Short mmCIF file of C-alpha atoms in Angstrom, two decimals:
data_model
loop_
_atom_site.label_atom_id
_atom_site.label_comp_id
_atom_site.label_asym_id
_atom_site.label_seq_id
_atom_site.Cartn_x
_atom_site.Cartn_y
_atom_site.Cartn_z
CA MET A 8 5.92 17.01 21.33
CA VAL A 9 3.96 13.76 21.48
CA GLU A 10 4.96 11.24 24.13
CA PHE A 11 5.47 7.75 22.77
CA SER A 12 5.15 4.54 24.74
CA LYS A 13 8.76 3.47 24.16
CA SER A 14 10.99 6.55 24.27
CA ASN A 15 14.13 4.58 23.37
CA LYS A 16 12.72 3.65 19.96
CA ILE A 17 12.49 5.79 16.83
CA PRO A 18 8.85 6.77 16.15
CA VAL A 19 7.57 5.97 12.65
CA SER A 20 4.50 6.80 10.58
CA PHE A 21 3.76 3.91 8.23
CA SER A 22 2.47 4.48 4.68
CA TRP A 23 -0.56 2.18 4.58
CA SER A 24 -2.13 1.15 1.26
CA GLY A 25 -4.20 -1.68 2.73
CA GLY A 26 -2.45 -4.36 0.68
CA LYS A 27 -0.28 -7.36 1.41
CA ASP A 28 3.09 -5.61 1.05
CA SER A 29 2.02 -2.89 3.47
CA ALA A 30 0.81 -5.53 5.91
CA PHE A 31 3.97 -7.65 5.73
CA ALA A 32 6.28 -4.62 5.90
CA LEU A 33 4.39 -3.30 8.94
CA TRP A 34 4.71 -6.68 10.64
CA GLN A 35 8.46 -6.77 9.98
CA LEU A 36 8.91 -3.24 11.28
CA GLN A 37 6.90 -3.96 14.42
CA LYS A 38 9.39 -6.73 15.21
CA ASP A 39 12.38 -4.42 14.73
CA GLN A 40 13.52 -3.24 18.16
CA ARG A 41 14.93 0.01 16.76
CA TYR A 42 11.53 1.42 15.77
CA GLU A 43 8.03 2.02 17.08
CA VAL A 44 5.27 2.42 14.51
CA VAL A 45 3.01 5.00 16.14
CA ARG A 46 0.71 5.94 13.26
CA LEU A 47 -0.56 4.85 9.88
CA HIS A 48 -1.13 7.26 7.02
CA THR A 49 -2.97 6.67 3.76
CA THR A 50 -3.20 8.84 0.66
CA LEU A 51 -6.65 8.92 -0.94
CA GLY A 52 -8.21 10.61 -3.94
CA GLU A 53 -10.40 13.51 -2.85
CA GLN A 54 -12.99 12.74 -5.51
CA THR A 55 -12.92 8.94 -5.34
CA GLN A 56 -12.35 8.54 -1.58
CA GLN A 57 -10.20 5.57 -2.56
CA VAL A 58 -6.57 4.44 -2.51
CA GLY A 59 -5.10 5.07 -5.97
CA MET A 60 -4.99 2.02 -8.23
CA HIS A 61 -6.03 -0.25 -5.37
CA GLY A 62 -9.56 1.11 -5.56
CA THR A 63 -9.87 0.48 -1.80
CA SER A 64 -12.47 2.71 -0.14
CA VAL A 65 -11.74 4.81 2.92
CA ASP A 66 -14.12 2.80 5.13
CA LEU A 67 -12.15 -0.39 4.41
CA ILE A 68 -8.89 1.36 5.32
CA GLU A 69 -10.46 2.64 8.54
CA ALA A 70 -11.62 -0.88 9.43
CA GLN A 71 -8.07 -2.18 8.94
CA ALA A 72 -6.56 0.55 11.11
CA ASN A 73 -9.08 -0.21 13.84
CA ALA A 74 -8.14 -3.90 13.77
CA ILE A 75 -4.43 -3.02 13.79
CA GLY A 76 -4.91 -0.69 16.73
CA LEU A 77 -3.03 2.34 15.38
CA PRO A 78 -4.30 5.86 14.64
CA LEU A 79 -4.91 6.49 10.95
CA ASP A 80 -4.10 9.79 9.25
CA LYS A 81 -5.98 10.25 5.96
CA ILE A 82 -4.26 12.41 3.35
CA PHE A 83 -6.66 13.53 0.62
CA TYR A 84 -5.48 15.05 -2.64
CA ARG A 85 -7.17 16.27 -5.82
CA ALA A 86 -6.68 14.47 -9.12
CA SER A 87 -4.23 16.26 -11.43
CA GLY A 88 -2.05 15.57 -14.43
CA ASP A 89 1.09 15.63 -12.31
CA ASN A 90 2.20 15.01 -8.71
CA GLN A 91 1.78 18.58 -7.48
CA ALA A 92 -1.51 18.08 -5.61
CA TYR A 93 -0.22 14.83 -4.09
CA GLU A 94 3.08 16.41 -3.02
CA LYS A 95 1.32 19.44 -1.53
CA ALA A 96 -0.93 17.16 0.55
CA VAL A 97 2.00 15.03 1.73
CA ASN A 98 4.03 18.11 2.63
CA SER A 99 1.17 19.36 4.81
CA TYR A 100 1.19 15.97 6.54
CA LEU A 101 4.94 16.25 7.12
CA ASP A 102 4.28 19.55 8.89
CA ILE A 103 2.03 17.66 11.31
CA LEU A 104 4.54 14.85 11.86
CA GLU A 105 7.30 17.36 12.46
CA LYS A 106 5.32 18.89 15.33
CA MET A 107 4.83 15.39 16.75
CA GLY A 108 8.55 14.69 16.67
CA ILE A 109 8.19 11.99 13.98
CA ARG A 110 10.82 12.12 11.24
CA HIS A 111 10.71 8.59 9.84
CA LEU A 112 8.18 7.21 7.34
CA ALA A 113 8.06 3.57 6.26
CA TYR A 114 6.94 2.00 2.99
CA GLY A 115 6.22 -1.47 1.62
CA ASP A 116 8.19 -1.03 -1.62
CA ILE A 117 10.32 -4.00 -2.67
CA PHE A 118 12.45 -3.25 -5.72
CA LEU A 119 11.29 -0.22 -7.72
CA GLU A 120 14.43 1.94 -7.59
CA ASP A 121 12.85 5.06 -9.13
CA LEU A 122 10.02 5.04 -6.60
CA ARG A 123 12.41 4.60 -3.69
CA LYS A 124 14.60 7.46 -4.89
CA TYR A 125 11.55 9.69 -5.33
CA ARG A 126 10.39 9.00 -1.77
CA GLU A 127 13.85 9.45 -0.28
CA ASP A 128 14.58 12.67 -2.17
CA LYS A 129 11.25 14.29 -1.29
CA LEU A 130 11.57 13.37 2.39
CA ALA A 131 15.22 14.49 2.54
CA GLU A 132 14.16 17.94 1.35
CA ARG A 133 12.23 18.22 4.61
CA GLY A 134 14.76 16.48 6.87
CA PHE A 135 12.81 13.19 7.04
CA GLU A 136 14.04 9.65 6.43
CA ALA A 137 12.40 6.73 4.59
CA LEU A 138 12.43 3.10 5.75
CA PHE A 139 11.86 0.08 3.49
CA PRO A 140 11.53 -3.12 5.57
CA LEU A 141 11.03 -5.37 2.52
CA TRP A 142 13.64 -3.83 0.26
CA ALA A 143 15.47 -6.18 -2.15
CA SER A 144 13.53 -9.21 -0.94
CA ASP A 145 13.04 -12.10 -3.37
CA THR A 146 9.37 -11.62 -4.31
CA GLU A 147 8.82 -15.32 -4.94
CA VAL A 148 10.03 -16.12 -1.43
CA LEU A 149 8.25 -13.11 0.04
CA SER A 150 4.88 -14.09 -1.45
CA LYS A 151 5.14 -17.57 0.07
CA ASN A 152 6.30 -16.24 3.44
CA PHE A 153 3.32 -13.89 3.52
CA ILE A 154 0.87 -16.76 3.09
CA GLU A 155 2.69 -19.07 5.50
CA ALA A 156 2.72 -16.35 8.19
CA GLY A 157 -1.08 -16.50 8.28
CA PHE A 158 -1.96 -13.36 6.37
CA LYS A 159 -5.13 -13.34 4.28
CA THR A 160 -5.64 -10.90 1.45
CA SER A 161 -8.06 -10.53 -1.46
CA ILE A 162 -7.14 -9.41 -4.97
CA CYS A 163 -8.82 -6.00 -5.18
CA ALA A 164 -7.45 -4.70 -8.50
CA ALA A 165 -5.68 -6.19 -11.50
CA ASP A 166 -4.33 -5.44 -14.94
CA ALA A 167 -6.90 -7.02 -17.27
CA ASP A 168 -4.18 -7.96 -19.77
CA LEU A 169 -2.35 -10.06 -17.18
CA ILE A 170 -4.87 -11.27 -14.60
CA SER A 171 -8.14 -13.03 -15.35
CA LYS A 172 -11.34 -11.43 -14.05
CA GLU A 173 -12.16 -14.64 -12.16
CA TRP A 174 -9.33 -13.96 -9.67
CA VAL A 175 -10.52 -10.50 -8.68
CA GLY A 176 -12.10 -10.64 -5.24
CA LYS A 177 -10.51 -14.02 -4.48
CA ASP A 178 -7.65 -14.75 -2.11
CA PHE A 179 -3.97 -14.33 -2.79
CA ASP A 180 -2.96 -17.94 -2.09
CA PHE A 181 -0.75 -20.70 -3.51
CA THR A 182 -3.35 -21.52 -6.16
CA PHE A 183 -3.34 -17.92 -7.32
CA LEU A 184 0.47 -17.86 -7.40
CA LYS A 185 0.54 -21.00 -9.54
CA SER A 186 -1.85 -19.38 -12.01
CA LEU A 187 0.45 -16.41 -12.71
CA SER A 188 2.37 -16.21 -15.96
CA THR A 189 6.09 -15.47 -15.99
CA GLN A 190 5.19 -11.89 -17.00
CA VAL A 191 3.70 -11.26 -13.56
CA ASP A 192 5.78 -10.59 -10.47
CA PRO A 193 4.59 -12.85 -7.58
CA CYS A 194 4.02 -9.76 -5.43
CA GLY A 195 2.60 -7.64 -8.25
CA GLU A 196 5.38 -5.13 -7.63
CA ASN A 197 5.09 -3.72 -11.14
CA GLY A 198 1.40 -2.93 -10.65
CA GLU A 199 0.09 -6.16 -12.15
CA PHE A 200 -2.36 -6.52 -9.24
CA HIS A 201 -3.17 -5.09 -5.83
CA SER A 202 -4.75 -6.59 -2.75
CA PHE A 203 -6.74 -5.88 0.41
CA CYS A 204 -5.43 -7.57 3.57
CA TYR A 205 -8.16 -8.69 5.96
CA ALA A 206 -6.45 -11.05 8.42
CA GLY A 207 -3.05 -11.86 9.87
CA PRO A 208 -0.71 -11.36 12.84
CA ILE A 209 -0.93 -7.55 12.78
CA PHE A 210 -4.72 -7.59 13.31
CA SER A 211 -6.54 -8.00 16.62
CA HIS A 212 -9.40 -9.61 14.68
CA SER A 213 -10.10 -10.66 11.12
CA LEU A 214 -12.30 -8.54 8.88
CA VAL A 215 -15.25 -10.18 7.17
CA VAL A 216 -15.15 -8.93 3.60
CA LYS A 217 -17.78 -9.52 0.93
CA LEU A 218 -17.40 -9.07 -2.82
CA GLN A 219 -20.32 -7.14 -4.30
CA GLU A 220 -19.19 -7.11 -7.91
CA VAL A 221 -16.17 -6.86 -10.20
CA ILE A 222 -16.06 -3.72 -12.32
CA SER A 223 -13.77 -2.59 -15.12
CA GLN A 224 -12.17 0.79 -15.68
CA THR A 225 -10.21 1.93 -18.74
CA TYR A 226 -7.43 4.51 -18.44
CA GLU A 227 -5.42 6.45 -20.99
CA ILE A 228 -1.71 5.77 -20.52
CA PRO A 229 0.76 8.35 -21.96
CA LEU A 230 3.47 6.82 -24.15
CA GLU A 231 7.04 8.02 -24.65
CA ASN A 232 6.26 9.17 -28.20
CA GLY A 233 3.57 11.53 -26.90
CA GLU A 234 0.67 9.34 -27.93
CA LYS A 235 -1.72 7.58 -25.56
CA ASP A 236 -2.66 3.96 -25.12
CA LYS A 237 -5.73 2.54 -23.39
CA LYS A 238 -5.40 0.14 -20.47
CA MET A 239 -8.18 -1.74 -18.68
CA TYR A 240 -8.13 -2.79 -15.04
CA TRP A 241 -10.46 -4.93 -12.96
CA PHE A 242 -11.58 -3.65 -9.53
CA ALA A 243 -13.31 -5.57 -6.76
CA ASP A 244 -16.15 -3.71 -5.05
CA LEU A 245 -15.49 -4.95 -1.51
CA TRP A 246 -17.60 -4.32 1.58
CA ILE A 247 -17.15 -5.04 5.27
CA SER A 248 -20.04 -7.21 6.43
#
């Protein structure tokens, strides 16, 4: 059993993607007197060494964790056509948390009901509970609160059909928000864009991030009729300077 600094609080491992919603949710949870966030965990592709559709490299995630001051657990999984490899890797991590006496995991999800149910159901199978500090928040209000709280984040990935290439690598700020069409959620909750948070109240120091280049990647998306469509995304090749 691991000894935590505040035994009266419930220990939590936070699911860290590196983006703005993770950062804001972590900040909210750190202010909640019922819980103590004792670890971060990040799922990464074994082949890519990156965070899913964020495209954020492992060294950037490690730099964030260092600035936050929490231990980072990296969960690597192989690419597959389903969730089996991912679920196997996460289950192995739950074995570790169980030995530590940690039975709560927190996420930065805001309103995707199917995703929340998936997380809750999978954790419940193992006797764990999920926390969602930002759940049901108004994303227009949330996006503004994030900026006003002093967080800084760069757009690191974006749906090329919805976000112009010129925004990739630039800051998520009021100018960016004004540029979004009504098709795009202000927090990108539907996957319209992702971000990399490099400064704010959860960090002991800001990270100096440089954009090397913007690259494109096309994916095949399965459709309900069994056919496939092609979808292009922009990715920012970011480096810590």
